[in-house]
CSV table of C-alpha atoms and ligand atoms in Angstrom, one decimal:
chain,number,residue,atom,x,y,z
A,1,MET,CA,-14.8,-3.5,-11.4
A,2,LYS,CA,-11.4,-3.6,-9.9
A,3,LYS,CA,-10.0,-0.1,-9.4
A,4,TYR,CA,-6.4,0.7,-9.5
A,5,LEU,CA,-5.0,2.0,-6.2
A,6,MET,CA,-2.5,4.9,-6.3
A,7,ALA,CA,-1.3,5.1,-2.7
A,8,GLY,CA,1.0,7.5,-0.9
A,9,ASN,CA,2.9,6.5,2.3
A,10,TRP,CA,4.1,9.6,4.0
A,11,LYS,CA,6.1,7.7,6.6
A,12,MET,CA,7.3,10.0,9.4
A,13,HIS,CA,6.9,13.2,7.4
A,14,LYS,CA,4.7,16.4,7.7
A,15,THR,CA,3.5,18.5,10.5
A,16,PHE,CA,-0.1,19.9,10.8
A,17,LYS,CA,0.9,23.0,8.9
A,18,GLU,CA,2.7,21.1,6.2
A,19,THR,CA,-0.3,18.9,5.7
A,20,THR,CA,-2.6,21.9,5.2
A,21,GLU,CA,-0.2,23.3,2.6
A,22,TYR,CA,0.1,20.0,0.8
A,23,PHE,CA,-3.7,19.5,0.4
A,24,GLU,CA,-4.1,23.1,-0.9
A,25,ILE,CA,-2.0,22.1,-3.9
A,26,PHE,CA,-3.0,18.5,-4.2
A,27,LEU,CA,-6.7,18.9,-4.2
A,28,LYS,CA,-6.5,21.8,-6.7
A,29,GLY,CA,-4.4,19.6,-9.0
A,30,LEU,CA,-6.9,16.7,-8.9
A,31,ALA,CA,-10.0,18.8,-9.2
A,32,GLU,CA,-10.6,18.3,-12.9
A,33,PHE,CA,-9.6,14.6,-13.1
A,34,ASN,CA,-12.1,11.8,-13.6
A,35,PHE,CA,-11.2,9.0,-11.1
A,36,SER,CA,-13.7,6.3,-12.3
A,37,ASP,CA,-10.9,3.7,-12.8
A,38,ARG,CA,-8.8,4.3,-9.7
A,39,GLU,CA,-8.7,5.2,-6.0
A,40,ILE,CA,-6.2,7.6,-4.4
A,41,MET,CA,-5.1,6.9,-0.9
A,42,ILE,CA,-2.8,8.9,1.4
A,43,ALA,CA,-1.4,7.4,4.6
A,44,PRO,CA,-0.1,10.3,6.7
A,45,PRO,CA,1.4,10.0,10.2
A,46,PHE,CA,-1.2,9.2,13.0
A,47,THR,CA,-0.8,12.7,14.3
A,48,VAL,CA,-2.4,14.3,11.2
A,49,LEU,CA,-4.9,11.6,10.4
A,50,ALA,CA,-7.9,13.6,11.7
A,51,HIS,CA,-6.7,16.8,10.1
A,52,THR,CA,-6.2,15.0,6.8
A,53,ARG,CA,-9.7,13.6,7.0
A,54,LYS,CA,-11.1,17.1,7.6
A,55,LEU,CA,-9.2,18.5,4.7
A,56,THR,CA,-10.2,15.8,2.3
A,57,GLU,CA,-13.7,15.0,3.4
A,58,GLU,CA,-15.3,16.6,0.4
A,59,SER,CA,-13.0,14.6,-1.9
A,60,PHE,CA,-12.8,11.0,-3.0
A,61,ILE,CA,-9.4,10.6,-1.3
A,62,LYS,CA,-9.2,7.6,0.9
A,63,LEU,CA,-7.4,7.7,4.2
A,64,GLY,CA,-4.7,5.2,5.2
A,65,ALA,CA,-2.8,4.4,8.4
A,66,GLN,CA,0.7,3.2,8.6
A,67,ASN,CA,0.2,0.5,11.2
A,68,ALA,CA,-2.3,-0.9,13.6
A,69,CYS,CA,-2.7,-3.3,16.6
A,70,TRP,CA,-4.9,-6.4,16.4
A,71,GLU,CA,-6.9,-5.6,19.5
A,72,GLU,CA,-9.8,-3.1,19.9
A,73,LYS,CA,-8.4,-1.8,23.2
A,74,GLY,CA,-6.2,-2.7,26.2
A,75,ALA,CA,-2.7,-2.5,27.6
A,76,PHE,CA,-0.7,-2.0,24.4
A,77,THR,CA,1.4,1.1,25.0
A,78,GLY,CA,2.3,2.9,21.8
A,79,GLU,CA,-0.2,1.0,19.7
A,80,ILE,CA,-3.3,2.3,17.9
A,81,SER,CA,-6.5,0.2,17.6
A,82,PRO,CA,-8.3,-0.5,14.3
A,83,VAL,CA,-11.5,0.7,15.9
A,84,MET,CA,-9.8,4.1,16.7
A,85,LEU,CA,-8.6,4.3,13.1
A,86,LYS,CA,-12.1,3.5,11.8
A,87,GLU,CA,-13.6,6.2,13.9
A,88,LEU,CA,-11.3,8.7,12.1
A,89,GLY,CA,-12.4,7.6,8.7
A,90,VAL,CA,-9.5,5.3,7.8
A,91,THR,CA,-10.1,2.7,5.1
A,92,TYR,CA,-6.6,1.2,4.5
A,93,VAL,CA,-3.8,0.1,6.9
A,94,ILE,CA,-0.3,-0.5,5.6
A,95,LEU,CA,1.2,-3.5,7.5
A,96,GLY,CA,4.5,-5.3,7.4
A,97,HIS,CA,6.3,-2.4,5.7
A,98,SER,CA,10.0,-3.2,5.3
A,99,GLU,CA,10.8,-0.4,7.7
A,100,ARG,CA,8.6,-2.1,10.4
A,101,ARG,CA,10.3,-5.4,9.6
A,102,HIS,CA,13.9,-4.2,9.4
A,103,ILE,CA,14.1,-1.2,11.8
A,104,PHE,CA,11.6,-2.3,14.4
A,105,GLY,CA,12.1,-6.0,14.2
A,106,GLU,CA,8.5,-6.9,13.3
A,107,THR,CA,8.3,-10.6,12.4
A,108,ASN,CA,6.0,-12.4,10.0
A,109,GLU,CA,4.1,-13.8,12.9
A,110,LEU,CA,3.4,-10.3,14.4
A,111,ILE,CA,2.5,-9.0,11.0
A,112,GLY,CA,0.0,-11.8,10.5
A,113,LYS,CA,-1.7,-10.9,13.8
A,114,ARG,CA,-1.9,-7.3,12.8
A,115,VAL,CA,-3.4,-8.2,9.4
A,116,GLY,CA,-5.9,-10.5,11.0
A,117,GLY,CA,-7.0,-7.8,13.6
A,118,VAL,CA,-7.3,-5.0,11.1
A,119,TYR,CA,-9.4,-7.2,8.8
A,120,ARG,CA,-11.7,-8.3,11.6
A,121,TYR,CA,-12.5,-4.7,12.4
A,122,GLY,CA,-13.5,-3.9,8.8
A,123,LEU,CA,-10.3,-2.1,7.6
A,124,ILE,CA,-8.5,-3.1,4.4
A,125,PRO,CA,-4.9,-4.4,5.1
A,126,ILE,CA,-2.2,-3.5,2.7
A,127,LEU,CA,0.3,-6.3,3.4
A,128,CYS,CA,3.8,-5.4,2.3
A,129,VAL,CA,6.2,-8.0,1.1
A,130,GLY,CA,9.7,-7.8,-0.5
A,131,GLU,CA,13.2,-9.2,-0.5
A,132,THR,CA,16.5,-7.5,0.5
A,133,LEU,CA,19.3,-7.1,-2.0
A,134,GLU,CA,21.2,-10.0,-0.5
A,135,GLU,CA,18.1,-12.2,-0.8
A,136,ARG,CA,17.7,-11.2,-4.4
A,137,LYS,CA,21.3,-11.8,-5.2
A,138,SER,CA,21.2,-15.3,-3.7
A,139,GLY,CA,18.1,-16.2,-5.7
A,140,LYS,CA,15.7,-16.2,-2.7
A,141,THR,CA,13.3,-13.6,-3.8
A,142,LEU,CA,10.3,-15.8,-4.5
A,143,GLU,CA,10.9,-17.9,-1.5
A,144,VAL,CA,11.0,-14.9,0.8
A,145,VAL,CA,7.9,-13.4,-0.7
A,146,LYS,CA,6.0,-16.6,-0.5
A,147,THR,CA,6.8,-17.0,3.3
A,148,GLN,CA,5.8,-13.4,3.9
A,149,LEU,CA,2.5,-13.9,2.1
A,150,ILE,CA,1.6,-17.2,3.7
A,151,GLU,CA,2.5,-16.0,7.3
A,152,GLY,CA,1.0,-12.5,6.7
A,153,LEU,CA,-2.3,-14.0,5.6
A,154,LYS,CA,-2.5,-16.8,8.1
A,155,GLU,CA,-5.6,-15.4,9.9
A,156,LEU,CA,-7.4,-14.5,6.7
A,157,LYS,CA,-9.0,-17.7,5.8
A,158,GLU,CA,-11.7,-16.2,3.6
A,159,VAL,CA,-11.6,-12.8,1.8
A,160,LYS,CA,-13.8,-11.3,-0.9
A,161,GLY,CA,-10.8,-9.9,-2.9
A,162,ASN,CA,-11.6,-6.2,-2.9
A,163,ASP,CA,-11.0,-6.2,0.9
A,164,LEU,CA,-7.3,-7.1,0.7
A,165,VAL,CA,-4.3,-5.4,-0.9
A,166,ILE,CA,-0.7,-6.7,-1.3
A,167,ALA,CA,2.2,-4.4,-1.9
A,168,TYR,CA,5.4,-5.8,-3.4
A,169,GLU,CA,8.2,-3.5,-2.2
A,170,PRO,CA,11.7,-4.8,-2.9
A,171,VAL,CA,13.8,-3.5,0.0
A,172,TRP,CA,16.6,-2.5,-2.3
A,173,ALA,CA,14.3,-0.2,-4.2
A,174,ILE,CA,12.9,1.7,-1.3
A,175,GLY,CA,14.2,5.2,-1.0
A,176,THR,CA,17.2,4.4,-3.2
A,177,GLY,CA,16.1,5.9,-6.5
A,178,VAL,CA,16.6,2.5,-8.1
A,179,ASN,CA,13.2,1.0,-8.9
A,180,ALA,CA,12.7,-2.6,-9.9
A,181,THR,CA,12.3,-2.7,-13.7
A,182,PRO,CA,8.8,-3.2,-14.9
A,183,GLU,CA,9.8,-6.8,-15.9
A,184,GLN,CA,11.3,-7.6,-12.5
A,185,ALA,CA,8.2,-6.3,-10.7
A,186,GLU,CA,5.9,-8.1,-13.0
A,187,GLU,CA,7.7,-11.4,-12.4
A,188,VAL,CA,7.1,-11.1,-8.7
A,189,HIS,CA,3.5,-9.8,-9.1
A,190,ALA,CA,2.6,-12.7,-11.3
A,191,PHE,CA,4.1,-15.0,-8.7
A,192,ILE,CA,2.1,-13.3,-5.9
A,193,ARG,CA,-1.1,-13.7,-8.0
A,194,LYS,CA,-0.5,-17.4,-8.3
A,195,LYS,CA,0.1,-17.8,-4.6
A,196,LEU,CA,-3.1,-15.9,-3.9
A,197,GLU,CA,-4.9,-18.3,-6.2
A,198,GLU,CA,-3.5,-21.2,-4.2
A,199,ILE,CA,-4.5,-19.6,-0.9
A,200,TYR,CA,-7.9,-18.5,-2.0
A,201,ASN,CA,-9.0,-19.2,-5.6
A,202,LYS,CA,-8.6,-17.8,-9.1
A,203,GLU,CA,-11.6,-15.4,-9.0
A,204,ILE,CA,-10.6,-13.9,-5.6
A,205,SER,CA,-6.9,-13.7,-6.6
A,206,GLU,CA,-7.9,-11.6,-9.6
A,207,LYS,CA,-9.8,-9.2,-7.4
A,208,ILE,CA,-7.0,-8.6,-5.0
A,209,ARG,CA,-4.9,-5.6,-5.9
A,210,ILE,CA,-1.2,-6.0,-6.0
A,211,LEU,CA,0.7,-2.7,-5.7
A,212,TYR,CA,4.3,-2.0,-6.6
A,213,GLY,CA,6.4,0.2,-4.3
A,214,GLY,CA,10.0,1.3,-4.4
A,215,SER,CA,11.3,4.5,-6.0
A,216,VAL,CA,8.1,5.1,-8.0
A,217,LYS,CA,8.2,8.6,-9.6
A,218,PRO,CA,6.5,10.5,-12.4
A,219,GLU,CA,9.2,9.3,-14.8
A,220,ASN,CA,8.6,5.5,-14.3
A,221,ILE,CA,5.0,5.2,-13.3
A,222,ALA,CA,3.6,4.7,-16.8
A,223,ASP,CA,5.9,1.8,-17.6
A,224,LEU,CA,5.3,0.1,-14.3
A,225,MET,CA,1.5,0.4,-14.7
A,226,ARG,CA,1.6,-1.2,-18.2
A,227,GLN,CA,2.4,-4.5,-16.6
A,228,PRO,CA,-0.6,-6.9,-16.4
A,229,ASN,CA,-0.3,-7.7,-12.7
A,230,ILE,CA,0.5,-4.3,-11.4
A,231,ASP,CA,-2.8,-2.9,-10.0
A,232,GLY,CA,-1.4,0.3,-8.5
A,233,VAL,CA,1.5,1.8,-6.6
A,234,LEU,CA,2.6,2.5,-3.1
A,235,VAL,CA,4.7,5.7,-3.2
A,236,GLY,CA,7.0,7.0,-0.5
A,237,GLY,CA,9.3,9.9,-1.3
A,238,ALA,CA,7.5,11.2,-4.4
A,239,SER,CA,4.1,11.3,-2.6
A,240,LEU,CA,5.5,14.0,-0.3
A,241,ASP,CA,5.6,16.4,-3.1
A,242,PRO,CA,2.1,17.3,-4.2
A,243,GLU,CA,3.0,18.2,-7.7
A,244,LYS,CA,4.8,14.9,-8.2
A,245,PHE,CA,2.1,12.8,-6.6
A,246,ILE,CA,-0.5,14.6,-8.8
A,247,LYS,CA,1.4,13.4,-11.9
A,248,ILE,CA,1.6,9.9,-10.5
A,249,CYS,CA,-2.1,9.7,-9.6
A,250,THR,CA,-3.3,11.1,-12.9
A,251,ILE,CA,-1.1,9.0,-15.2
A,252,GLN,CA,-2.9,7.5,-18.2
A,253,ILE,CA,-2.9,3.8,-17.6
A,254,GLU,CA,-2.4,1.6,-20.7
A,255,LYS,CA,-2.0,-2.1,-20.1
A,256,ILE,CA,0.3,-4.2,-22.3
A,257,CYS,CA,-2.3,-6.9,-22.9
B,1,LIG,P1,10.0,5.3,-1.9
B,1,LIG,O1,8.9,5.6,-2.9
B,1,LIG,O2,10.5,6.5,-1.2
B,1,LIG,O3,11.1,4.4,-2.5
B,1,LIG,O4,9.3,4.4,-0.7
B,1,LIG,C1,8.5,3.3,-1.1
B,1,LIG,C2,7.8,2.9,0.1
B,1,LIG,O5,8.4,2.4,1.1
B,1,LIG,C3,6.4,3.1,0.1
B,1,LIG,O6,5.8,2.4,1.2
């Protein structure tokens, strides 16, 4: 059964001490909840990955990383290898996030290499795609997303479906408080599903989880999750507050169809 994925991306936030304090509240808040239909993932900074694993090892929380190299080892100053991440208990790796693309200049080609490498070493890539406001205003959303998908998945010729995640994160909705409406998100998610069907096949495309990210909060999560092609969320700001993220992770999910 395909499980929803409620994922938190902490970005460059939280020290060792803050991480400890966070999980004291977060784990208590989730203790009574039945997670049979969903997975929870948190991607903290690299510096607290091992600490997070330790704090959550008795729980069902999955660990994510915020980037990774495509090689196992070598002269790649500042990079982290997928093998090193695996050793720490990491399951998911966020790749191609808009901040990597727009602040650090990561190209579709580089992101495709990262996705390929991470997958080869047995981690699950979360490939992020999404258009800027300018691109949306000039009607280029689907074209941009299509290129990001095709280039990002270039090295993944065959997948099972549950071993790949796509996150649609419109750049104009990230950290702005303005989320895409459920209908706007659904339009792009349905498009992504169709493209995945063309790249792989229908059965596999239905197994691949497509997350929405961009100003997700307790107030809008239920409406977003009602959409047929939204299989989870990738949450930035609201995942930093354990109380808010508990609300997001435990929302009752009712699909429109
Ligand atoms: P916000 O939830 O803060 O808008 O960030 C979204 C995001 O970039 C998650 O990867």
